[in-house]
C-alpha cells in the first residue's frame, strides 16, 4: 500500500469531522440547559418587551432581574453566547464612547417561538418540562 499525502489529508479531515461530531453529541445537553436557564430567568421575555428590533446588553437585561450579584452581567453574557452560537438569538458588537466593545443580543424568528405570543402561547413551558429533573430521570 502506497502512502500518499492526499489520502493522509482525507483521513485527517474525516477524523476531524468525526471528532467534531462526537464533541457535539457529548455537549448536546448544553443548549437545552442554557435555554431552560434563560427561560426561567425570563430573559427572552425581557428582550421581547424591549421591542421587536431591540438589541440589549447583558447589563440592560440584568438590570431587570431580581439580583444583586455583581458577576450577573458576565454570567448572563456567557449564557447568551451559547444560545447565540446556535442562532436562537443574535449577537452583535457595539462600541461605547471610549471605544470598548460590548455584545448586544436580539431576538430572532426562532427565539420568538419561546416568547409568549398574543394568545399567551410559547414553546417555553415545553422546554422547561423537557429539562425537569423528573422528566430527565425517567
mmCIF file of N, CA and C in Angstrom:
data_model
loop_
_atom_site.group_PDB
_atom_site.id
_atom_site.type_symbol
_atom_site.label_atom_id
_atom_site.label_comp_id
_atom_site.label_asym_id
_atom_site.label_seq_id
_atom_site.Cartn_x
_atom_site.Cartn_y
_atom_site.Cartn_z
ATOM 1 N N UNK A 1 0.848 -1.171 0.000
ATOM 2 C CA UNK A 1 0.000 0.000 0.000
ATOM 3 C C UNK A 1 0.894 1.235 0.000
ATOM 4 N N UNK A 2 0.613 2.110 -0.894
ATOM 5 C CA UNK A 2 1.439 3.301 -1.046
ATOM 6 C C UNK A 2 0.826 4.455 -0.257
ATOM 7 N N UNK A 3 1.665 5.139 0.488
ATOM 8 C CA UNK A 3 1.236 6.299 1.268
ATOM 9 C C UNK A 3 1.174 7.516 0.356
ATOM 10 N N UNK A 4 0.083 8.234 0.455
ATOM 11 C CA UNK A 4 0.001 9.472 -0.320
ATOM 12 C C UNK A 4 -0.484 10.590 0.584
ATOM 13 N N UNK A 5 -0.004 11.769 0.305
ATOM 14 C CA UNK A 5 -0.399 12.939 1.095
ATOM 15 C C UNK A 5 -1.889 13.193 0.962
ATOM 16 N N UNK A 6 -2.433 12.917 -0.223
ATOM 17 C CA UNK A 6 -3.868 13.147 -0.448
ATOM 18 C C UNK A 6 -4.711 12.238 0.441
ATOM 19 N N UNK A 7 -4.357 10.953 0.505
ATOM 20 C CA UNK A 7 -5.090 10.022 1.368
ATOM 21 C C UNK A 7 -4.939 10.399 2.834
ATOM 22 N N UNK A 8 -3.734 10.800 3.209
ATOM 23 C CA UNK A 8 -3.492 11.213 4.594
ATOM 24 C C UNK A 8 -4.361 12.416 4.953
ATOM 25 N N UNK A 9 -4.449 13.396 4.063
ATOM 26 C CA UNK A 9 -5.266 14.589 4.316
ATOM 27 C C UNK A 9 -6.743 14.242 4.411
ATOM 28 N N UNK A 10 -7.208 13.321 3.557
ATOM 29 C CA UNK A 10 -8.611 12.903 3.614
ATOM 30 C C UNK A 10 -8.904 12.186 4.924
ATOM 31 N N UNK A 11 -7.984 11.306 5.344
ATOM 32 C CA UNK A 11 -8.164 10.605 6.613
ATOM 33 C C UNK A 11 -8.189 11.589 7.775
ATOM 34 N N UNK A 12 -7.299 12.540 7.736
ATOM 35 C CA UNK A 12 -7.236 13.544 8.806
ATOM 36 C C UNK A 12 -8.513 14.382 8.824
ATOM 37 N N UNK A 13 -8.990 14.785 7.656
ATOM 38 C CA UNK A 13 -10.226 15.567 7.571
ATOM 39 C C UNK A 13 -11.402 14.759 8.110
ATOM 40 N N UNK A 14 -11.457 13.476 7.754
ATOM 41 C CA UNK A 14 -12.525 12.608 8.247
ATOM 42 C C UNK A 14 -12.445 12.474 9.764
ATOM 43 N N UNK A 15 -11.251 12.303 10.300
ATOM 44 C CA UNK A 15 -11.067 12.212 11.750
ATOM 45 C C UNK A 15 -11.513 13.493 12.446
ATOM 46 N N UNK A 16 -11.187 14.636 11.870
ATOM 47 C CA UNK A 16 -11.578 15.912 12.462
ATOM 48 C C UNK A 16 -13.092 16.080 12.439
ATOM 49 N N UNK A 17 -13.733 15.679 11.343
ATOM 50 C CA UNK A 17 -15.192 15.748 11.262
ATOM 51 C C UNK A 17 -15.826 14.820 12.288
ATOM 52 N N UNK A 18 -15.287 13.618 12.418
ATOM 53 C CA UNK A 18 -15.804 12.655 13.390
ATOM 54 C C UNK A 18 -15.623 13.162 14.815
ATOM 55 N N UNK A 19 -14.453 13.732 15.089
ATOM 56 C CA UNK A 19 -14.196 14.295 16.414
ATOM 57 C C UNK A 19 -15.181 15.421 16.718
ATOM 58 N N UNK A 20 -15.399 16.306 15.760
ATOM 59 C CA UNK A 20 -16.326 17.425 15.955
ATOM 60 C C UNK A 20 -17.736 16.927 16.231
ATOM 61 N N UNK A 21 -18.156 15.912 15.492
ATOM 62 C CA UNK A 21 -19.493 15.372 15.690
ATOM 63 C C UNK A 21 -19.607 14.700 17.060
ATOM 64 N N UNK A 22 -18.582 13.953 17.461
ATOM 65 C CA UNK A 22 -18.585 13.312 18.777
ATOM 66 C C UNK A 22 -18.650 14.360 19.886
ATOM 67 N N UNK A 23 -17.907 15.445 19.724
ATOM 68 C CA UNK A 23 -17.940 16.527 20.713
ATOM 69 C C UNK A 23 -19.319 17.173 20.750
ATOM 70 N N UNK A 24 -19.946 17.314 19.598
ATOM 71 C CA UNK A 24 -21.296 17.884 19.537
ATOM 72 C C UNK A 24 -22.277 16.986 20.289
ATOM 73 N N UNK A 25 -22.176 15.684 20.082
ATOM 74 C CA UNK A 25 -23.047 14.744 20.782
ATOM 75 C C UNK A 25 -22.802 14.819 22.286
ATOM 76 N N UNK A 26 -21.544 14.850 22.669
ATOM 77 C CA UNK A 26 -21.182 14.918 24.080
ATOM 78 C C UNK A 26 -21.785 16.144 24.753
ATOM 79 N N UNK A 27 -21.810 17.255 24.048
ATOM 80 C CA UNK A 27 -22.295 18.513 24.616
ATOM 81 C C UNK A 27 -23.728 18.839 24.226
ATOM 82 N N UNK A 28 -24.483 17.881 23.743
ATOM 83 C CA UNK A 28 -25.818 18.178 23.235
ATOM 84 C C UNK A 28 -26.797 18.629 24.317
ATOM 85 N N UNK A 29 -26.474 18.432 25.552
ATOM 86 C CA UNK A 29 -27.339 18.894 26.625
ATOM 87 C C UNK A 29 -27.131 20.377 26.948
ATOM 88 N N UNK A 30 -26.036 20.965 26.494
ATOM 89 C CA UNK A 30 -25.694 22.337 26.871
ATOM 90 C C UNK A 30 -26.735 23.333 26.370
ATOM 91 N N UNK A 31 -27.137 23.232 25.119
ATOM 92 C CA UNK A 31 -28.111 24.183 24.582
ATOM 93 C C UNK A 31 -29.456 24.092 25.299
ATOM 94 N N UNK A 32 -30.054 22.907 25.454
ATOM 95 C CA UNK A 32 -31.328 22.865 26.173
ATOM 96 C C UNK A 32 -31.232 23.392 27.604
ATOM 97 N N UNK A 33 -30.140 23.078 28.289
ATOM 98 C CA UNK A 33 -29.974 23.584 29.654
ATOM 99 C C UNK A 33 -29.815 25.103 29.659
ATOM 100 N N UNK A 34 -29.095 25.627 28.687
ATOM 101 C CA UNK A 34 -28.919 27.080 28.583
ATOM 102 C C UNK A 34 -30.245 27.760 28.271
ATOM 103 N N UNK A 35 -30.997 27.176 27.347
ATOM 104 C CA UNK A 35 -32.315 27.733 27.021
ATOM 105 C C UNK A 35 -33.225 27.702 28.244
ATOM 106 N N UNK A 36 -33.184 26.600 28.980
ATOM 107 C CA UNK A 36 -34.010 26.488 30.175
ATOM 108 C C UNK A 36 -33.653 27.567 31.193
ATOM 109 N N UNK A 37 -32.370 27.812 31.382
ATOM 110 C CA UNK A 37 -31.945 28.862 32.319
ATOM 111 C C UNK A 37 -32.444 30.228 31.855
ATOM 112 N N UNK A 38 -32.317 30.512 30.565
ATOM 113 C CA UNK A 38 -32.782 31.800 30.034
ATOM 114 C C UNK A 38 -34.288 31.944 30.200
ATOM 115 N N UNK A 39 -35.020 30.857 30.000
ATOM 116 C CA UNK A 39 -36.479 30.890 30.158
ATOM 117 C C UNK A 39 -36.843 31.114 31.616
ATOM 118 N N UNK A 40 -36.193 30.398 32.525
ATOM 119 C CA UNK A 40 -36.504 30.555 33.947
ATOM 120 C C UNK A 40 -36.174 31.956 34.452
ATOM 121 N N UNK A 41 -35.150 32.574 33.876
ATOM 122 C CA UNK A 41 -34.798 33.949 34.252
ATOM 123 C C UNK A 41 -35.665 34.978 33.535
ATOM 124 N N UNK A 42 -36.495 34.522 32.599
ATOM 125 C CA UNK A 42 -37.384 35.395 31.824
ATOM 126 C C UNK A 42 -36.617 36.308 30.863
ATOM 127 N N UNK A 43 -35.422 35.904 30.476
ATOM 128 C CA UNK A 43 -34.554 36.731 29.635
ATOM 129 C C UNK A 43 -35.187 37.018 28.279
ATOM 130 N N UNK A 44 -35.744 35.994 27.639
ATOM 131 C CA UNK A 44 -36.336 36.205 26.319
ATOM 132 C C UNK A 44 -37.556 37.122 26.396
ATOM 133 N N UNK A 45 -38.326 37.004 27.459
ATOM 134 C CA UNK A 45 -39.484 37.896 27.641
ATOM 135 C C UNK A 45 -39.016 39.337 27.860
ATOM 136 N N UNK A 46 -37.948 39.516 28.614
ATOM 137 C CA UNK A 46 -37.386 40.858 28.821
ATOM 138 C C UNK A 46 -36.954 41.445 27.487
ATOM 139 N N UNK A 47 -36.300 40.633 26.670
ATOM 140 C CA UNK A 47 -35.855 41.103 25.358
ATOM 141 C C UNK A 47 -37.054 41.450 24.477
ATOM 142 N N UNK A 48 -38.104 40.638 24.536
ATOM 143 C CA UNK A 48 -39.295 40.892 23.715
ATOM 144 C C UNK A 48 -39.991 42.182 24.130
ATOM 145 N N UNK A 49 -40.053 42.438 25.431
ATOM 146 C CA UNK A 49 -40.710 43.655 25.923
ATOM 147 C C UNK A 49 -39.965 44.917 25.516
ATOM 148 N N UNK A 50 -38.684 44.788 25.200
ATOM 149 C CA UNK A 50 -37.887 45.951 24.787
ATOM 150 C C UNK A 50 -38.241 46.402 23.373
ATOM 151 N N UNK A 51 -38.944 45.558 22.629
ATOM 152 C CA UNK A 51 -39.358 45.928 21.278
ATOM 153 C C UNK A 51 -38.851 44.944 20.248
ATOM 154 N N UNK A 52 -39.495 44.925 19.078
ATOM 155 C CA UNK A 52 -39.164 43.910 18.066
ATOM 156 C C UNK A 52 -37.746 44.003 17.505
ATOM 157 N N UNK A 53 -37.169 45.166 17.464
ATOM 158 C CA UNK A 53 -35.816 45.322 16.912
ATOM 159 C C UNK A 53 -34.789 45.687 17.976
ATOM 160 N N UNK A 54 -35.153 45.509 19.241
ATOM 161 C CA UNK A 54 -34.265 45.911 20.339
ATOM 162 C C UNK A 54 -33.025 45.029 20.404
ATOM 163 N N UNK A 55 -31.907 45.668 20.679
ATOM 164 C CA UNK A 55 -30.644 44.977 20.940
ATOM 165 C C UNK A 55 -30.220 45.380 22.343
ATOM 166 N N UNK A 56 -30.123 44.397 23.224
ATOM 167 C CA UNK A 56 -29.833 44.677 24.628
ATOM 168 C C UNK A 56 -28.497 44.094 25.052
ATOM 169 N N UNK A 57 -27.829 44.811 25.922
ATOM 170 C CA UNK A 57 -26.592 44.310 26.514
ATOM 171 C C UNK A 57 -26.953 43.446 27.724
ATOM 172 N N UNK A 58 -26.048 42.594 28.152
ATOM 173 C CA UNK A 58 -26.300 41.834 29.375
ATOM 174 C C UNK A 58 -26.588 42.750 30.573
ATOM 175 N N UNK A 59 -25.921 43.894 30.646
ATOM 176 C CA UNK A 59 -26.180 44.837 31.744
ATOM 177 C C UNK A 59 -27.619 45.324 31.730
ATOM 178 N N UNK A 60 -28.139 45.626 30.542
ATOM 179 C CA UNK A 60 -29.521 46.107 30.436
ATOM 180 C C UNK A 60 -30.517 45.023 30.835
ATOM 181 N N UNK A 61 -30.215 43.791 30.491
ATOM 182 C CA UNK A 61 -31.109 42.688 30.857
ATOM 183 C C UNK A 61 -31.036 42.423 32.354
ATOM 184 N N UNK A 62 -29.825 42.364 32.895
ATOM 185 C CA UNK A 62 -29.644 42.094 34.327
ATOM 186 C C UNK A 62 -30.307 43.176 35.176
ATOM 187 N N UNK A 63 -30.345 44.401 34.694
ATOM 188 C CA UNK A 63 -30.989 45.487 35.440
ATOM 189 C C UNK A 63 -32.466 45.184 35.703
ATOM 190 N N UNK A 64 -33.050 44.300 34.913
ATOM 191 C CA UNK A 64 -34.461 43.951 35.081
ATOM 192 C C UNK A 64 -34.657 42.622 35.816
ATOM 193 N N UNK A 65 -33.572 42.033 36.275
ATOM 194 C CA UNK A 65 -33.640 40.782 37.022
ATOM 195 C C UNK A 65 -33.489 41.057 38.516
ATOM 196 N N UNK A 66 -34.105 40.222 39.356
ATOM 197 C CA UNK A 66 -34.006 40.426 40.806
ATOM 198 C C UNK A 66 -32.701 39.859 41.369
ATOM 199 N N UNK A 67 -31.581 40.489 41.025
ATOM 200 C CA UNK A 67 -30.292 40.018 41.532
ATOM 201 C C UNK A 67 -29.412 41.201 41.904
ATOM 202 N N UNK A 68 -28.560 40.971 42.855
ATOM 203 C CA UNK A 68 -27.576 41.976 43.270
ATOM 204 C C UNK A 68 -26.159 41.476 43.006
ATOM 205 N N UNK A 69 -26.037 40.314 42.382
ATOM 206 C CA UNK A 69 -24.736 39.710 42.116
ATOM 207 C C UNK A 69 -23.971 40.565 41.108
ATOM 208 N N UNK A 70 -22.804 41.095 41.486
ATOM 209 C CA UNK A 70 -22.041 41.931 40.556
ATOM 210 C C UNK A 70 -21.505 41.157 39.347
ATOM 211 N N UNK A 71 -21.461 39.831 39.448
ATOM 212 C CA UNK A 71 -20.999 38.996 38.336
ATOM 213 C C UNK A 71 -22.129 38.612 37.384
ATOM 214 N N UNK A 72 -23.358 38.995 37.703
ATOM 215 C CA UNK A 72 -24.512 38.584 36.897
ATOM 216 C C UNK A 72 -24.400 38.976 35.425
ATOM 217 N N UNK A 73 -23.977 40.198 35.076
ATOM 218 C CA UNK A 73 -23.863 40.522 33.643
ATOM 219 C C UNK A 73 -22.883 39.617 32.904
ATOM 220 N N UNK A 74 -21.765 39.309 33.526
ATOM 221 C CA UNK A 74 -20.780 38.426 32.906
ATOM 222 C C UNK A 74 -21.328 37.012 32.764
ATOM 223 N N UNK A 75 -22.007 36.538 33.790
ATOM 224 C CA UNK A 75 -22.589 35.203 33.755
ATOM 225 C C UNK A 75 -23.673 35.120 32.683
ATOM 226 N N UNK A 76 -24.515 36.142 32.615
ATOM 227 C CA UNK A 76 -25.574 36.164 31.607
ATOM 228 C C UNK A 76 -24.982 36.243 30.205
ATOM 229 N N UNK A 77 -23.919 37.006 30.046
ATOM 230 C CA UNK A 77 -23.270 37.119 28.742
ATOM 231 C C UNK A 77 -22.806 35.749 28.257
ATOM 232 N N UNK A 78 -22.224 34.954 29.134
ATOM 233 C CA UNK A 78 -21.775 33.611 28.748
ATOM 234 C C UNK A 78 -22.958 32.737 28.335
ATOM 235 N N UNK A 79 -24.035 32.829 29.084
ATOM 236 C CA UNK A 79 -25.236 32.065 28.765
ATOM 237 C C UNK A 79 -25.794 32.474 27.399
ATOM 238 N N UNK A 80 -25.870 33.771 27.161
ATOM 239 C CA UNK A 80 -26.417 34.267 25.899
ATOM 240 C C UNK A 80 -25.522 33.921 24.713
ATOM 241 N N UNK A 81 -24.221 33.875 24.927
ATOM 242 C CA UNK A 81 -23.312 33.488 23.832
ATOM 243 C C UNK A 81 -23.559 32.056 23.391
ATOM 244 N N UNK A 82 -23.822 31.170 24.342
ATOM 245 C CA UNK A 82 -24.134 29.777 23.992
ATOM 246 C C UNK A 82 -25.386 29.734 23.123
ATOM 247 N N UNK A 83 -26.401 30.455 23.534
ATOM 248 C CA UNK A 83 -27.665 30.460 22.789
ATOM 249 C C UNK A 83 -27.479 31.114 21.426
ATOM 250 N N UNK A 84 -26.702 32.174 21.369
ATOM 251 C CA UNK A 84 -26.451 32.867 20.098
ATOM 252 C C UNK A 84 -25.651 31.999 19.131
ATOM 253 N N UNK A 85 -24.754 31.179 19.651
ATOM 254 C CA UNK A 85 -23.965 30.291 18.776
ATOM 255 C C UNK A 85 -24.850 29.347 17.982
ATOM 256 N N UNK A 86 -26.027 29.088 18.480
ATOM 257 C CA UNK A 86 -26.962 28.189 17.809
ATOM 258 C C UNK A 86 -28.012 28.950 17.002
ATOM 259 N N UNK A 87 -27.867 30.265 16.905
ATOM 260 C CA UNK A 87 -28.762 31.065 16.076
ATOM 261 C C UNK A 87 -30.128 31.318 16.683
ATOM 262 N N UNK A 88 -30.294 31.028 17.958
ATOM 263 C CA UNK A 88 -31.595 31.230 18.588
ATOM 264 C C UNK A 88 -31.805 32.699 18.920
ATOM 265 N N UNK A 89 -30.748 33.378 19.283
ATOM 266 C CA UNK A 89 -30.748 34.835 19.395
ATOM 267 C C UNK A 89 -29.573 35.336 18.566
ATOM 268 N N UNK A 90 -29.561 36.623 18.279
ATOM 269 C CA UNK A 90 -28.429 37.167 17.524
ATOM 270 C C UNK A 90 -27.507 37.927 18.469
ATOM 271 N N UNK A 91 -26.279 38.041 18.064
ATOM 272 C CA UNK A 91 -25.272 38.752 18.847
ATOM 273 C C UNK A 91 -24.528 39.691 17.916
ATOM 274 N N UNK A 92 -24.376 40.929 18.350
ATOM 275 C CA UNK A 92 -23.593 41.895 17.583
ATOM 276 C C UNK A 92 -22.674 42.634 18.547
ATOM 277 N N UNK A 93 -21.668 43.261 17.989
ATOM 278 C CA UNK A 93 -20.702 44.010 18.795
ATOM 279 C C UNK A 93 -20.949 45.499 18.592
ATOM 280 N N UNK A 94 -20.982 46.222 19.696
ATOM 281 C CA UNK A 94 -21.098 47.683 19.660
ATOM 282 C C UNK A 94 -19.948 48.251 20.486
ATOM 283 N N UNK A 95 -19.655 49.513 20.272
ATOM 284 C CA UNK A 95 -18.554 50.169 20.982
ATOM 285 C C UNK A 95 -19.092 51.346 21.774
ATOM 286 N N UNK A 96 -18.608 51.479 23.014
ATOM 287 C CA UNK A 96 -19.019 52.619 23.830
ATOM 288 C C UNK A 96 -18.199 53.855 23.460
ATOM 289 N N UNK A 97 -18.404 54.933 24.203
ATOM 290 C CA UNK A 97 -17.743 56.210 23.904
ATOM 291 C C UNK A 97 -16.219 56.109 23.928
ATOM 292 N N UNK A 98 -15.694 55.232 24.787
ATOM 293 C CA UNK A 98 -14.239 55.066 24.888
ATOM 294 C C UNK A 98 -13.693 54.065 23.870
ATOM 295 N N UNK A 99 -14.566 53.502 23.050
ATOM 296 C CA UNK A 99 -14.130 52.532 22.053
ATOM 297 C C UNK A 99 -14.045 51.103 22.560
ATOM 298 N N UNK A 100 -14.592 50.846 23.745
ATOM 299 C CA UNK A 100 -14.587 49.495 24.304
ATOM 300 C C UNK A 100 -15.730 48.680 23.700
ATOM 301 N N UNK A 101 -15.443 47.467 23.259
ATOM 302 C CA UNK A 101 -16.503 46.647 22.662
ATOM 303 C C UNK A 101 -17.385 45.996 23.722
ATOM 304 N N UNK A 102 -18.640 45.816 23.391
ATOM 305 C CA UNK A 102 -19.552 45.026 24.214
ATOM 306 C C UNK A 102 -20.581 44.364 23.302
ATOM 307 N N UNK A 103 -21.117 43.248 23.776
ATOM 308 C CA UNK A 103 -22.072 42.490 22.972
ATOM 309 C C UNK A 103 -23.497 42.970 23.215
ATOM 310 N N UNK A 104 -24.272 42.944 22.133
ATOM 311 C CA UNK A 104 -25.700 43.234 22.194
ATOM 312 C C UNK A 104 -26.444 42.021 21.647
ATOM 313 N N UNK A 105 -27.536 41.675 22.282
ATOM 314 C CA UNK A 105 -28.306 40.498 21.890
ATOM 315 C C UNK A 105 -29.709 40.911 21.464
ATOM 316 N N UNK A 106 -30.244 40.169 20.498
ATOM 317 C CA UNK A 106 -31.589 40.446 19.992
ATOM 318 C C UNK A 106 -32.297 39.133 19.691
ATOM 319 N N UNK A 107 -33.618 39.200 19.691
ATOM 320 C CA UNK A 107 -34.407 38.033 19.331
ATOM 321 C C UNK A 107 -34.303 37.773 17.833
ATOM 322 N N UNK A 108 -34.490 36.527 17.461
ATOM 323 C CA UNK A 108 -34.534 36.113 16.057
ATOM 324 C C UNK A 108 -35.906 35.479 15.815
ATOM 325 N N UNK A 109 -36.223 35.162 14.565
ATOM 326 C CA UNK A 109 -37.501 34.482 14.321
ATOM 327 C C UNK A 109 -37.650 33.186 15.126
ATOM 328 N N UNK A 110 -36.565 32.455 15.337
ATOM 329 C CA UNK A 110 -36.639 31.215 16.123
ATOM 330 C C UNK A 110 -36.941 31.515 17.586
ATOM 331 N N UNK A 111 -36.263 32.484 18.159
ATOM 332 C CA UNK A 111 -36.446 32.772 19.587
ATOM 333 C C UNK A 111 -37.851 33.264 19.891
ATOM 334 N N UNK A 112 -38.507 33.835 18.916
ATOM 335 C CA UNK A 112 -39.867 34.340 19.145
ATOM 336 C C UNK A 112 -40.846 33.216 19.482
ATOM 337 N N UNK A 113 -40.517 31.973 19.106
ATOM 338 C CA UNK A 113 -41.370 30.842 19.473
ATOM 339 C C UNK A 113 -41.258 30.513 20.959
ATOM 340 N N UNK A 114 -40.243 31.045 21.625
ATOM 341 C CA UNK A 114 -40.055 30.810 23.050
ATOM 342 C C UNK A 114 -40.514 32.002 23.889
ATOM 343 N N UNK A 115 -41.180 32.953 23.239
ATOM 344 C CA UNK A 115 -41.749 34.133 23.895
ATOM 345 C C UNK A 115 -43.264 34.040 23.740
ATOM 346 N N UNK A 116 -43.999 34.371 24.796
ATOM 347 C CA UNK A 116 -45.459 34.308 24.722
ATOM 348 C C UNK A 116 -45.984 35.205 23.601
ATOM 349 N N UNK A 117 -46.858 34.636 22.766
ATOM 350 C CA UNK A 117 -47.474 35.437 21.707
ATOM 351 C C UNK A 117 -48.721 36.126 22.246
ATOM 352 N N UNK A 118 -49.498 36.746 21.355
ATOM 353 C CA UNK A 118 -50.682 37.494 21.799
ATOM 354 C C UNK A 118 -51.707 36.605 22.493
ATOM 355 N N UNK A 119 -51.665 35.293 22.255
ATOM 356 C CA UNK A 119 -52.572 34.362 22.922
ATOM 357 C C UNK A 119 -51.941 33.732 24.166
ATOM 358 N N UNK A 120 -50.722 34.131 24.492
ATOM 359 C CA UNK A 120 -50.029 33.592 25.655
ATOM 360 C C UNK A 120 -49.367 32.248 25.405
ATOM 361 N N UNK A 121 -49.233 31.874 24.132
ATOM 362 C CA UNK A 121 -48.674 30.572 23.770
ATOM 363 C C UNK A 121 -47.184 30.697 23.483
ATOM 364 N N UNK A 122 -46.423 29.696 23.938
ATOM 365 C CA UNK A 122 -44.974 29.693 23.764
ATOM 366 C C UNK A 122 -44.454 28.266 23.894
ATOM 367 N N UNK A 123 -43.295 27.996 23.292
ATOM 368 C CA UNK A 123 -42.618 26.712 23.489
ATOM 369 C C UNK A 123 -41.882 26.667 24.827
ATOM 370 N N UNK A 124 -41.785 27.779 25.523
ATOM 371 C CA UNK A 124 -41.003 27.844 26.760
ATOM 372 C C UNK A 124 -41.432 26.800 27.792
ATOM 373 N N UNK A 125 -42.733 26.621 28.056
ATOM 374 C CA UNK A 125 -43.106 25.591 29.039
ATOM 375 C C UNK A 125 -42.686 24.180 28.620
ATOM 376 N N UNK A 126 -42.713 23.901 27.326
ATOM 377 C CA UNK A 126 -42.273 22.584 26.850
ATOM 378 C C UNK A 126 -40.774 22.401 27.087
ATOM 379 N N UNK A 127 -40.002 23.467 26.870
ATOM 380 C CA UNK A 127 -38.557 23.400 27.110
ATOM 381 C C UNK A 127 -38.293 23.165 28.591
ATOM 382 N N UNK A 128 -39.024 23.861 29.442
ATOM 383 C CA UNK A 128 -38.864 23.703 30.885
ATOM 384 C C UNK A 128 -39.240 22.287 31.316
ATOM 385 N N UNK A 129 -40.338 21.777 30.768
ATOM 386 C CA UNK A 129 -40.764 20.417 31.089
ATOM 387 C C UNK A 129 -39.717 19.396 30.655
ATOM 388 N N UNK A 130 -39.174 19.573 29.466
ATOM 389 C CA UNK A 130 -38.180 18.629 28.945
ATOM 390 C C UNK A 130 -36.898 18.627 29.768
ATOM 391 N N UNK A 131 -36.629 19.714 30.493
ATOM 392 C CA UNK A 131 -35.420 19.803 31.312
ATOM 393 C C UNK A 131 -35.689 19.541 32.790
ATOM 394 N N UNK A 132 -36.940 19.251 33.143
ATOM 395 C CA UNK A 132 -37.286 18.972 34.526
ATOM 396 C C UNK A 132 -36.598 17.688 34.987
ATOM 397 N N UNK A 133 -36.128 17.680 36.219
ATOM 398 C CA UNK A 133 -35.379 16.536 36.742
ATOM 399 C C UNK A 133 -36.195 15.252 36.702
ATOM 400 N N UNK A 134 -37.483 15.330 36.995
ATOM 401 C CA UNK A 134 -38.334 14.137 36.959
ATOM 402 C C UNK A 134 -38.367 13.565 35.548
ATOM 403 N N UNK A 135 -38.492 14.447 34.568
ATOM 404 C CA UNK A 135 -38.522 14.023 33.167
ATOM 405 C C UNK A 135 -37.172 13.436 32.758
ATOM 406 N N UNK A 136 -36.082 14.070 33.180
ATOM 407 C CA UNK A 136 -34.747 13.589 32.823
ATOM 408 C C UNK A 136 -34.430 12.240 33.462
ATOM 409 N N UNK A 137 -34.954 12.010 34.666
ATOM 410 C CA UNK A 137 -34.697 10.754 35.367
ATOM 411 C C UNK A 137 -35.522 9.590 34.829
ATOM 412 N N UNK A 138 -36.571 9.878 34.082
ATOM 413 C CA UNK A 138 -37.441 8.790 33.593
ATOM 414 C C UNK A 138 -36.966 8.209 32.289
#
